[in-house]
C-alpha cells in the first residue's frame, strides 16, 4: 500500500512542471489560463469527499479506489490524443483529474492502508505511507523535467499511466474482505472526508502548502527536485535522532524556519546547493508533524478522516499555489518569492502564537 501511494502520487506530481508546458507551448494557453487550470485541481479534490464514506461502505472499497485510478489514467491520456482544446476544456480536464486523484487517495490512505494494519500500528502506517507519497514530490517532477524535453507529453502520459497500472496491481494483490454495509449510511457525510474540529491546524498547513505551490510554479531544474529528496532523507534522520526527545513545538518551528531560509536563499542566491535540501528538510519536518497532530486530534474511528484532511490541506494548497503563481506572477519572480516568504512567516507566527497551544488543549490521543 505504501508503494501504491508512491506511484499514485508520482502520477500526479509528474504533471506539476510538465502540464503547464503542454498548456502554454502546445495548446497555446496564456499564463492566466494555465493558472486557472492548475487551480481547478484543488476544487476537484474536494468534490468526491462528501460521498467517500457512502462509496466505501456500499461497494468493495478496493474497487472504488481502482475505478478512481482508472478515471485518473483516462484524464491523463486525453491530452495526448486530443489537440486544440480551449481553456475551459483544459480547466474541466484538470478538475476531473482532481476528482479522480482525490477519491483514489482518500480511499487508499484513509481506508485501505489502515485496514492492512493492526490497530496499534496504524499511526506508524499512516506516517510511513505518507512519507512514500511525499517522496513523489521529488521523483515525479524530476522525472518529468528529464523526459519532457526529449519526448514531449507522450512520455509523461506513458510514465504516469504506467505508474497507475502498477498501483492497480498492488491494490489487487492485497485481500480486502467485503463488509456488509451499515443499514443507515448517509449519502453525504464528513466521515473519511474532513475533520471539522481541525480547522486551525488545516489553515496553518494551507499557509505552508500554498507557499510551496508558489515556489514550484517557477521554472525549476531537475537538480532542484533531486536535491529536494536529500532534504526529505535528512528530515527522516532528524525525526529519528534529533527530535525524538525534543520539545513537541520545536519540530514545526524548526521546519518553518528552514523553509523561510530556503526562500531567502532563492531570493538572493538562487543557484545555492543548500536551497533544495533546506526546503526538503523543512517541508519534511513540518508535513510529518502536522499529519501526526491531525491523527492525535481525531477521536475514535476518525483516523481516516484525519488522514483525508491532511491530504486535502497538502494537495489543495499545492494546487492553489501553483495556480496563483501562473495567474498573478508571470515574469515577477521577486514578487512571488516575497509572497511565499510572507506566507511562511505567517505560518510560523500563527503556529507559535496560537495553533500549538490550541492543539495541546484539544488533542485526544
mmCIF file of N, CA and C in Angstrom, residues 130-241:
data_model
loop_
_atom_site.group_PDB
_atom_site.id
_atom_site.type_symbol
_atom_site.label_atom_id
_atom_site.label_comp_id
_atom_site.label_asym_id
_atom_site.label_seq_id
_atom_site.Cartn_x
_atom_site.Cartn_y
_atom_site.Cartn_z
ATOM 1 N N UNK A 130 2.488 8.041 4.072
ATOM 2 C CA UNK A 130 2.508 9.441 3.649
ATOM 3 C C UNK A 130 3.905 9.867 3.239
ATOM 4 N N UNK A 131 4.918 9.335 3.907
ATOM 5 C CA UNK A 131 6.289 9.645 3.521
ATOM 6 C C UNK A 131 6.585 9.114 2.120
ATOM 7 N N UNK A 132 6.074 7.952 1.774
ATOM 8 C CA UNK A 132 6.264 7.432 0.416
ATOM 9 C C UNK A 132 5.657 8.394 -0.596
ATOM 10 N N UNK A 133 4.459 8.894 -0.300
ATOM 11 C CA UNK A 133 3.827 9.854 -1.191
ATOM 12 C C UNK A 133 4.597 11.166 -1.258
ATOM 13 N N UNK A 134 5.225 11.566 -0.138
ATOM 14 C CA UNK A 134 5.984 12.816 -0.115
ATOM 15 C C UNK A 134 7.211 12.729 -1.016
ATOM 16 N N UNK A 135 7.837 11.568 -1.066
ATOM 17 C CA UNK A 135 8.998 11.413 -1.943
ATOM 18 C C UNK A 135 8.614 11.569 -3.415
ATOM 19 N N UNK A 136 7.354 11.320 -3.740
ATOM 20 C CA UNK A 136 6.898 11.509 -5.119
ATOM 21 C C UNK A 136 6.964 12.971 -5.530
ATOM 22 N N UNK A 137 6.927 13.893 -4.574
ATOM 23 C CA UNK A 137 7.029 15.315 -4.887
ATOM 24 C C UNK A 137 8.416 15.659 -5.425
ATOM 25 N N UNK A 138 9.387 14.837 -5.110
ATOM 26 C CA UNK A 138 10.724 14.999 -5.667
ATOM 27 C C UNK A 138 10.900 14.174 -6.942
ATOM 28 N N UNK A 139 10.501 12.908 -6.887
ATOM 29 C CA UNK A 139 10.729 11.995 -8.009
ATOM 30 C C UNK A 139 9.916 12.363 -9.243
ATOM 31 N N UNK A 140 8.636 12.691 -9.050
ATOM 32 C CA UNK A 140 7.762 12.947 -10.180
ATOM 33 C C UNK A 140 8.210 14.128 -11.032
ATOM 34 N N UNK A 141 8.344 15.339 -10.449
ATOM 35 C CA UNK A 141 8.787 16.481 -11.255
ATOM 36 C C UNK A 141 10.175 16.293 -11.862
ATOM 37 N N UNK A 142 11.087 15.673 -11.112
ATOM 38 C CA UNK A 142 12.430 15.451 -11.652
ATOM 39 C C UNK A 142 12.358 14.566 -12.891
ATOM 40 N N UNK A 143 11.600 13.481 -12.807
ATOM 41 C CA UNK A 143 11.446 12.582 -13.947
ATOM 42 C C UNK A 143 10.763 13.294 -15.110
ATOM 43 N N UNK A 144 9.722 14.094 -14.802
ATOM 44 C CA UNK A 144 9.016 14.803 -15.844
ATOM 45 C C UNK A 144 9.901 15.785 -16.589
ATOM 46 N N UNK A 145 10.726 16.545 -15.861
ATOM 47 C CA UNK A 145 11.598 17.530 -16.496
ATOM 48 C C UNK A 145 12.714 16.880 -17.302
ATOM 49 N N UNK A 146 13.102 15.668 -16.955
ATOM 50 C CA UNK A 146 14.099 14.946 -17.733
ATOM 51 C C UNK A 146 13.503 14.371 -19.024
ATOM 52 N N UNK A 147 12.249 13.943 -18.974
ATOM 53 C CA UNK A 147 11.629 13.292 -20.127
ATOM 54 C C UNK A 147 11.004 14.275 -21.104
ATOM 55 N N UNK A 148 10.391 15.338 -20.601
ATOM 56 C CA UNK A 148 9.600 16.211 -21.468
ATOM 57 C C UNK A 148 10.416 16.842 -22.603
ATOM 58 N N UNK A 149 11.621 17.370 -22.353
ATOM 59 C CA UNK A 149 12.367 17.983 -23.464
ATOM 60 C C UNK A 149 12.732 16.998 -24.569
ATOM 61 N N UNK A 150 12.850 15.721 -24.225
ATOM 62 C CA UNK A 150 13.254 14.714 -25.201
ATOM 63 C C UNK A 150 12.073 14.100 -25.941
ATOM 64 N N UNK A 151 10.986 13.837 -25.212
ATOM 65 C CA UNK A 151 9.893 13.046 -25.790
ATOM 66 C C UNK A 151 8.532 13.710 -25.724
ATOM 67 N N UNK A 152 8.426 14.895 -25.108
ATOM 68 C CA UNK A 152 7.155 15.591 -25.069
ATOM 69 C C UNK A 152 6.160 14.961 -24.106
ATOM 70 N N UNK A 153 4.900 15.349 -24.254
ATOM 71 C CA UNK A 153 3.871 14.909 -23.310
ATOM 72 C C UNK A 153 3.599 13.411 -23.416
ATOM 73 N N UNK A 154 3.865 12.812 -24.566
ATOM 74 C CA UNK A 154 3.606 11.379 -24.721
ATOM 75 C C UNK A 154 4.348 10.540 -23.700
ATOM 76 N N UNK A 155 5.608 10.875 -23.447
ATOM 77 C CA UNK A 155 6.395 10.118 -22.467
ATOM 78 C C UNK A 155 5.861 10.348 -21.058
ATOM 79 N N UNK A 156 5.415 11.571 -20.788
ATOM 80 C CA UNK A 156 4.863 11.880 -19.470
ATOM 81 C C UNK A 156 3.604 11.043 -19.232
ATOM 82 N N UNK A 157 2.724 11.011 -20.228
ATOM 83 C CA UNK A 157 1.493 10.230 -20.094
ATOM 84 C C UNK A 157 1.803 8.746 -19.926
ATOM 85 N N UNK A 158 2.790 8.260 -20.652
ATOM 86 C CA UNK A 158 3.142 6.841 -20.574
ATOM 87 C C UNK A 158 3.642 6.474 -19.181
ATOM 88 N N UNK A 159 4.534 7.290 -18.626
ATOM 89 C CA UNK A 159 5.055 7.012 -17.285
ATOM 90 C C UNK A 159 3.951 7.117 -16.239
ATOM 91 N N UNK A 160 3.116 8.144 -16.380
ATOM 92 C CA UNK A 160 2.047 8.358 -15.405
ATOM 93 C C UNK A 160 1.046 7.211 -15.423
ATOM 94 N N UNK A 161 0.601 6.833 -16.607
ATOM 95 C CA UNK A 161 -0.369 5.742 -16.721
ATOM 96 C C UNK A 161 0.269 4.413 -16.316
ATOM 97 N N UNK A 162 1.547 4.234 -16.639
ATOM 98 C CA UNK A 162 2.240 3.016 -16.212
ATOM 99 C C UNK A 162 2.296 2.909 -14.697
ATOM 100 N N UNK A 163 2.559 4.032 -14.032
ATOM 101 C CA UNK A 163 2.565 4.046 -12.567
ATOM 102 C C UNK A 163 1.194 3.684 -12.014
ATOM 103 N N UNK A 164 0.142 4.196 -12.657
ATOM 104 C CA UNK A 164 -1.216 3.899 -12.199
ATOM 105 C C UNK A 164 -1.573 2.434 -12.428
ATOM 106 N N UNK A 165 -1.072 1.850 -13.514
ATOM 107 C CA UNK A 165 -1.332 0.423 -13.766
ATOM 108 C C UNK A 165 -0.697 -0.443 -12.672
ATOM 109 N N UNK A 166 0.527 -0.100 -12.277
ATOM 110 C CA UNK A 166 1.177 -0.845 -11.190
ATOM 111 C C UNK A 166 0.449 -0.610 -9.873
ATOM 112 N N UNK A 167 -0.061 0.599 -9.665
ATOM 113 C CA UNK A 167 -0.853 0.888 -8.466
ATOM 114 C C UNK A 167 -2.046 -0.053 -8.376
ATOM 115 N N UNK A 168 -2.745 -0.231 -9.492
ATOM 116 C CA UNK A 168 -3.902 -1.133 -9.511
ATOM 117 C C UNK A 168 -3.483 -2.549 -9.172
ATOM 118 N N UNK A 169 -2.379 -3.009 -9.744
ATOM 119 C CA UNK A 169 -1.902 -4.370 -9.463
ATOM 120 C C UNK A 169 -1.569 -4.541 -7.984
ATOM 121 N N UNK A 170 -0.937 -3.550 -7.398
ATOM 122 C CA UNK A 170 -0.573 -3.640 -5.978
ATOM 123 C C UNK A 170 -1.811 -3.676 -5.087
ATOM 124 N N UNK A 171 -2.821 -2.888 -5.424
ATOM 125 C CA UNK A 171 -4.062 -2.908 -4.637
ATOM 126 C C UNK A 171 -4.753 -4.259 -4.772
ATOM 127 N N UNK A 172 -4.745 -4.826 -5.979
ATOM 128 C CA UNK A 172 -5.379 -6.124 -6.197
ATOM 129 C C UNK A 172 -4.643 -7.258 -5.485
ATOM 130 N N UNK A 173 -3.360 -7.078 -5.202
ATOM 131 C CA UNK A 173 -2.585 -8.124 -4.532
ATOM 132 C C UNK A 173 -2.955 -8.278 -3.061
ATOM 133 N N UNK A 174 -3.584 -7.272 -2.497
ATOM 134 C CA UNK A 174 -3.967 -7.309 -1.078
ATOM 135 C C UNK A 174 -5.442 -7.672 -0.979
ATOM 136 N N UNK A 175 -5.745 -8.617 -0.114
ATOM 137 C CA UNK A 175 -7.134 -9.068 0.048
ATOM 138 C C UNK A 175 -7.864 -8.176 1.045
ATOM 139 N N UNK A 176 -8.966 -7.611 0.595
ATOM 140 C CA UNK A 176 -9.835 -6.808 1.457
ATOM 141 C C UNK A 176 -11.222 -7.449 1.449
ATOM 142 N N UNK A 177 -11.594 -8.114 2.528
ATOM 143 C CA UNK A 177 -12.902 -8.792 2.543
ATOM 144 C C UNK A 177 -14.051 -7.801 2.436
ATOM 145 N N UNK A 178 -15.094 -8.204 1.738
ATOM 146 C CA UNK A 178 -16.272 -7.358 1.593
ATOM 147 C C UNK A 178 -17.002 -7.280 2.930
ATOM 148 N N UNK A 179 -17.404 -6.081 3.292
ATOM 149 C CA UNK A 179 -18.129 -5.876 4.537
ATOM 150 C C UNK A 179 -19.560 -5.480 4.228
ATOM 151 N N UNK A 180 -20.480 -6.068 4.956
ATOM 152 C CA UNK A 180 -21.888 -5.731 4.765
ATOM 153 C C UNK A 180 -22.091 -4.278 5.167
ATOM 154 N N UNK A 181 -22.656 -3.441 4.295
ATOM 155 C CA UNK A 181 -22.822 -2.021 4.628
ATOM 156 C C UNK A 181 -23.776 -1.816 5.782
ATOM 157 N N UNK A 182 -23.556 -0.766 6.527
ATOM 158 C CA UNK A 182 -24.461 -0.416 7.617
ATOM 159 C C UNK A 182 -25.837 -0.100 7.061
ATOM 160 N N UNK A 183 -26.839 -0.335 7.874
ATOM 161 C CA UNK A 183 -28.216 -0.159 7.401
ATOM 162 C C UNK A 183 -28.536 1.292 7.081
ATOM 163 N N UNK A 184 -27.933 2.200 7.800
ATOM 164 C CA UNK A 184 -28.184 3.619 7.563
ATOM 165 C C UNK A 184 -26.861 4.356 7.365
ATOM 166 N N UNK A 185 -26.542 4.595 6.130
ATOM 167 C CA UNK A 185 -25.341 5.345 5.788
ATOM 168 C C UNK A 185 -25.760 6.537 4.941
ATOM 169 N N UNK A 186 -25.437 7.718 5.406
ATOM 170 C CA UNK A 186 -25.828 8.914 4.675
ATOM 171 C C UNK A 186 -25.017 9.046 3.382
ATOM 172 N N UNK A 187 -25.680 9.499 2.344
ATOM 173 C CA UNK A 187 -25.000 9.699 1.062
ATOM 174 C C UNK A 187 -23.941 10.788 1.196
ATOM 175 N N UNK A 188 -24.270 11.847 1.904
ATOM 176 C CA UNK A 188 -23.328 12.942 2.131
ATOM 177 C C UNK A 188 -22.869 12.928 3.584
ATOM 178 N N UNK A 189 -21.559 12.976 3.792
ATOM 179 C CA UNK A 189 -21.031 12.885 5.153
ATOM 180 C C UNK A 189 -19.624 13.461 5.204
ATOM 181 N N UNK A 190 -19.234 13.960 6.376
ATOM 182 C CA UNK A 190 -17.856 14.405 6.588
ATOM 183 C C UNK A 190 -16.939 13.239 6.956
ATOM 184 N N UNK A 191 -17.516 12.061 7.222
ATOM 185 C CA UNK A 191 -16.723 10.891 7.582
ATOM 186 C C UNK A 191 -15.790 10.518 6.434
ATOM 187 N N UNK A 192 -14.521 10.257 6.748
ATOM 188 C CA UNK A 192 -13.470 9.941 5.782
ATOM 189 C C UNK A 192 -13.202 11.083 4.804
ATOM 190 N N UNK A 193 -13.662 12.280 5.150
ATOM 191 C CA UNK A 193 -13.517 13.419 4.254
ATOM 192 C C UNK A 193 -12.811 14.583 4.943
ATOM 193 N N UNK A 194 -13.441 15.201 5.923
ATOM 194 C CA UNK A 194 -12.859 16.398 6.524
ATOM 195 C C UNK A 194 -13.155 16.435 8.015
ATOM 196 N N UNK A 195 -12.085 16.628 8.805
ATOM 197 C CA UNK A 195 -12.198 16.704 10.255
ATOM 198 C C UNK A 195 -12.452 18.160 10.625
ATOM 199 N N UNK A 196 -13.724 18.497 10.823
ATOM 200 C CA UNK A 196 -14.094 19.897 11.019
ATOM 201 C C UNK A 196 -13.469 20.498 12.274
ATOM 202 N N UNK A 197 -13.174 19.679 13.271
ATOM 203 C CA UNK A 197 -12.587 20.194 14.512
ATOM 204 C C UNK A 197 -11.119 20.587 14.352
ATOM 205 N N UNK A 198 -10.543 20.316 13.177
ATOM 206 C CA UNK A 198 -9.112 20.568 12.971
ATOM 207 C C UNK A 198 -8.838 21.855 12.205
ATOM 208 N N UNK A 199 -9.810 22.735 12.103
ATOM 209 C CA UNK A 199 -9.696 23.894 11.221
ATOM 210 C C UNK A 199 -8.441 24.738 11.465
ATOM 211 N N UNK A 200 -8.052 25.056 12.705
ATOM 212 C CA UNK A 200 -6.812 25.828 12.885
ATOM 213 C C UNK A 200 -5.580 25.115 12.321
ATOM 214 N N UNK A 201 -5.468 23.818 12.561
ATOM 215 C CA UNK A 201 -4.341 23.068 12.006
ATOM 216 C C UNK A 201 -4.384 23.065 10.486
ATOM 217 N N UNK A 202 -5.578 22.874 9.936
ATOM 218 C CA UNK A 202 -5.736 22.827 8.481
ATOM 219 C C UNK A 202 -5.320 24.150 7.849
ATOM 220 N N UNK A 203 -5.762 25.259 8.410
ATOM 221 C CA UNK A 203 -5.421 26.566 7.861
ATOM 222 C C UNK A 203 -3.918 26.830 7.975
ATOM 223 N N UNK A 204 -3.326 26.430 9.084
ATOM 224 C CA UNK A 204 -1.883 26.605 9.246
ATOM 225 C C UNK A 204 -1.119 25.796 8.200
ATOM 226 N N UNK A 205 -1.582 24.574 7.938
ATOM 227 C CA UNK A 205 -0.963 23.749 6.905
ATOM 228 C C UNK A 205 -1.113 24.381 5.525
ATOM 229 N N UNK A 206 -2.260 25.012 5.271
ATOM 230 C CA UNK A 206 -2.504 25.632 3.973
ATOM 231 C C UNK A 206 -1.519 26.773 3.704
ATOM 232 N N UNK A 207 -1.152 27.520 4.723
ATOM 233 C CA UNK A 207 -0.143 28.574 4.538
ATOM 234 C C UNK A 207 1.159 27.966 4.000
ATOM 235 N N UNK A 208 1.514 26.804 4.535
ATOM 236 C CA UNK A 208 2.752 26.149 4.126
ATOM 237 C C UNK A 208 2.661 25.647 2.689
ATOM 238 N N UNK A 209 1.578 24.957 2.348
ATOM 239 C CA UNK A 209 1.495 24.317 1.039
ATOM 240 C C UNK A 209 1.204 25.305 -0.087
ATOM 241 N N UNK A 210 0.459 26.372 0.195
ATOM 242 C CA UNK A 210 0.270 27.407 -0.825
ATOM 243 C C UNK A 210 1.612 28.060 -1.148
ATOM 244 N N UNK A 211 2.408 28.322 -0.111
ATOM 245 C CA UNK A 211 3.745 28.869 -0.337
ATOM 246 C C UNK A 211 4.600 27.926 -1.168
ATOM 247 N N UNK A 212 4.504 26.628 -0.901
ATOM 248 C CA UNK A 212 5.256 25.650 -1.679
ATOM 249 C C UNK A 212 4.789 25.644 -3.135
ATOM 250 N N UNK A 213 3.474 25.701 -3.350
ATOM 251 C CA UNK A 213 2.954 25.735 -4.718
ATOM 252 C C UNK A 213 3.467 26.940 -5.484
ATOM 253 N N UNK A 214 3.555 28.098 -4.828
ATOM 254 C CA UNK A 214 4.120 29.288 -5.472
ATOM 255 C C UNK A 214 5.553 29.026 -5.931
ATOM 256 N N UNK A 215 6.343 28.413 -5.068
ATOM 257 C CA UNK A 215 7.736 28.130 -5.424
ATOM 258 C C UNK A 215 7.827 27.173 -6.609
ATOM 259 N N UNK A 216 6.963 26.166 -6.642
ATOM 260 C CA UNK A 216 7.025 25.171 -7.706
ATOM 261 C C UNK A 216 6.489 25.691 -9.031
ATOM 262 N N UNK A 217 5.839 26.860 -9.026
ATOM 263 C CA UNK A 217 5.394 27.456 -10.286
ATOM 264 C C UNK A 217 6.534 28.154 -11.016
ATOM 265 N N UNK A 218 7.679 28.315 -10.363
ATOM 266 C CA UNK A 218 8.856 28.878 -11.012
ATOM 267 C C UNK A 218 9.464 27.857 -11.967
ATOM 268 N N UNK A 219 10.298 28.328 -12.866
ATOM 269 C CA UNK A 219 10.984 27.419 -13.787
ATOM 270 C C UNK A 219 12.179 26.812 -13.065
ATOM 271 N N UNK A 220 11.972 25.629 -12.525
ATOM 272 C CA UNK A 220 12.988 24.947 -11.737
ATOM 273 C C UNK A 220 13.636 23.837 -12.560
ATOM 274 N N UNK A 221 14.763 23.363 -12.097
ATOM 275 C CA UNK A 221 15.533 22.363 -12.836
ATOM 276 C C UNK A 221 15.369 20.978 -12.213
ATOM 277 N N UNK A 222 15.716 19.928 -12.963
ATOM 278 C CA UNK A 222 15.692 18.585 -12.367
ATOM 279 C C UNK A 222 16.599 18.485 -11.143
ATOM 280 N N UNK A 223 17.715 19.221 -11.150
ATOM 281 C CA UNK A 223 18.615 19.198 -9.995
ATOM 282 C C UNK A 223 17.918 19.698 -8.735
ATOM 283 N N UNK A 224 17.070 20.710 -8.881
ATOM 284 C CA UNK A 224 16.338 21.246 -7.733
ATOM 285 C C UNK A 224 15.524 20.136 -7.068
ATOM 286 N N UNK A 225 14.785 19.372 -7.878
ATOM 287 C CA UNK A 225 13.931 18.322 -7.315
ATOM 288 C C UNK A 225 14.754 17.140 -6.810
ATOM 289 N N UNK A 226 15.884 16.865 -7.466
ATOM 290 C CA UNK A 226 16.740 15.792 -6.978
ATOM 291 C C UNK A 226 17.314 16.100 -5.606
ATOM 292 N N UNK A 227 17.767 17.345 -5.426
ATOM 293 C CA UNK A 227 18.315 17.746 -4.127
ATOM 294 C C UNK A 227 17.225 17.861 -3.066
ATOM 295 N N UNK A 228 15.986 18.084 -3.513
ATOM 296 C CA UNK A 228 14.872 18.120 -2.561
ATOM 297 C C UNK A 228 14.746 16.779 -1.844
ATOM 298 N N UNK A 229 15.043 15.697 -2.562
ATOM 299 C CA UNK A 229 14.976 14.361 -1.958
ATOM 300 C C UNK A 229 16.007 14.205 -0.839
ATOM 301 N N UNK A 230 17.154 14.831 -1.004
ATOM 302 C CA UNK A 230 18.161 14.791 0.065
ATOM 303 C C UNK A 230 17.603 15.443 1.323
ATOM 304 N N UNK A 231 16.891 16.553 1.145
ATOM 305 C CA UNK A 231 16.260 17.198 2.297
ATOM 306 C C UNK A 231 15.243 16.305 2.971
ATOM 307 N N UNK A 232 14.468 15.561 2.178
ATOM 308 C CA UNK A 232 13.498 14.625 2.759
ATOM 309 C C UNK A 232 14.209 13.540 3.574
ATOM 310 N N UNK A 233 15.308 13.018 3.044
ATOM 311 C CA UNK A 233 16.063 11.994 3.770
ATOM 312 C C UNK A 233 16.631 12.567 5.074
ATOM 313 N N UNK A 234 17.110 13.804 5.021
ATOM 314 C CA UNK A 234 17.614 14.448 6.237
ATOM 315 C C UNK A 234 16.494 14.633 7.258
ATOM 316 N N UNK A 235 15.284 14.913 6.777
ATOM 317 C CA UNK A 235 14.149 15.071 7.694
ATOM 318 C C UNK A 235 13.850 13.763 8.411
ATOM 319 N N UNK A 236 13.918 12.654 7.697
ATOM 320 C CA UNK A 236 13.694 11.350 8.334
ATOM 321 C C UNK A 236 14.738 11.093 9.418
ATOM 322 N N UNK A 237 15.996 11.404 9.117
ATOM 323 C CA UNK A 237 17.058 11.214 10.105
ATOM 324 C C UNK A 237 16.876 12.151 11.294
ATOM 325 N N UNK A 238 16.483 13.389 11.018
ATOM 326 C CA UNK A 238 16.288 14.349 12.109
ATOM 327 C C UNK A 238 15.150 13.924 13.023
ATOM 328 N N UNK A 239 14.074 13.394 12.456
ATOM 329 C CA UNK A 239 12.970 12.921 13.286
ATOM 330 C C UNK A 239 13.417 11.783 14.193
ATOM 331 N N UNK A 240 14.302 10.958 13.675
ATOM 332 C CA UNK A 240 14.735 9.783 14.441
ATOM 333 C C UNK A 240 15.773 10.118 15.506
ATOM 334 N N UNK A 241 16.702 11.029 15.190
ATOM 335 C CA UNK A 241 17.835 11.241 16.084
ATOM 336 C C UNK A 241 17.872 12.618 16.742
#
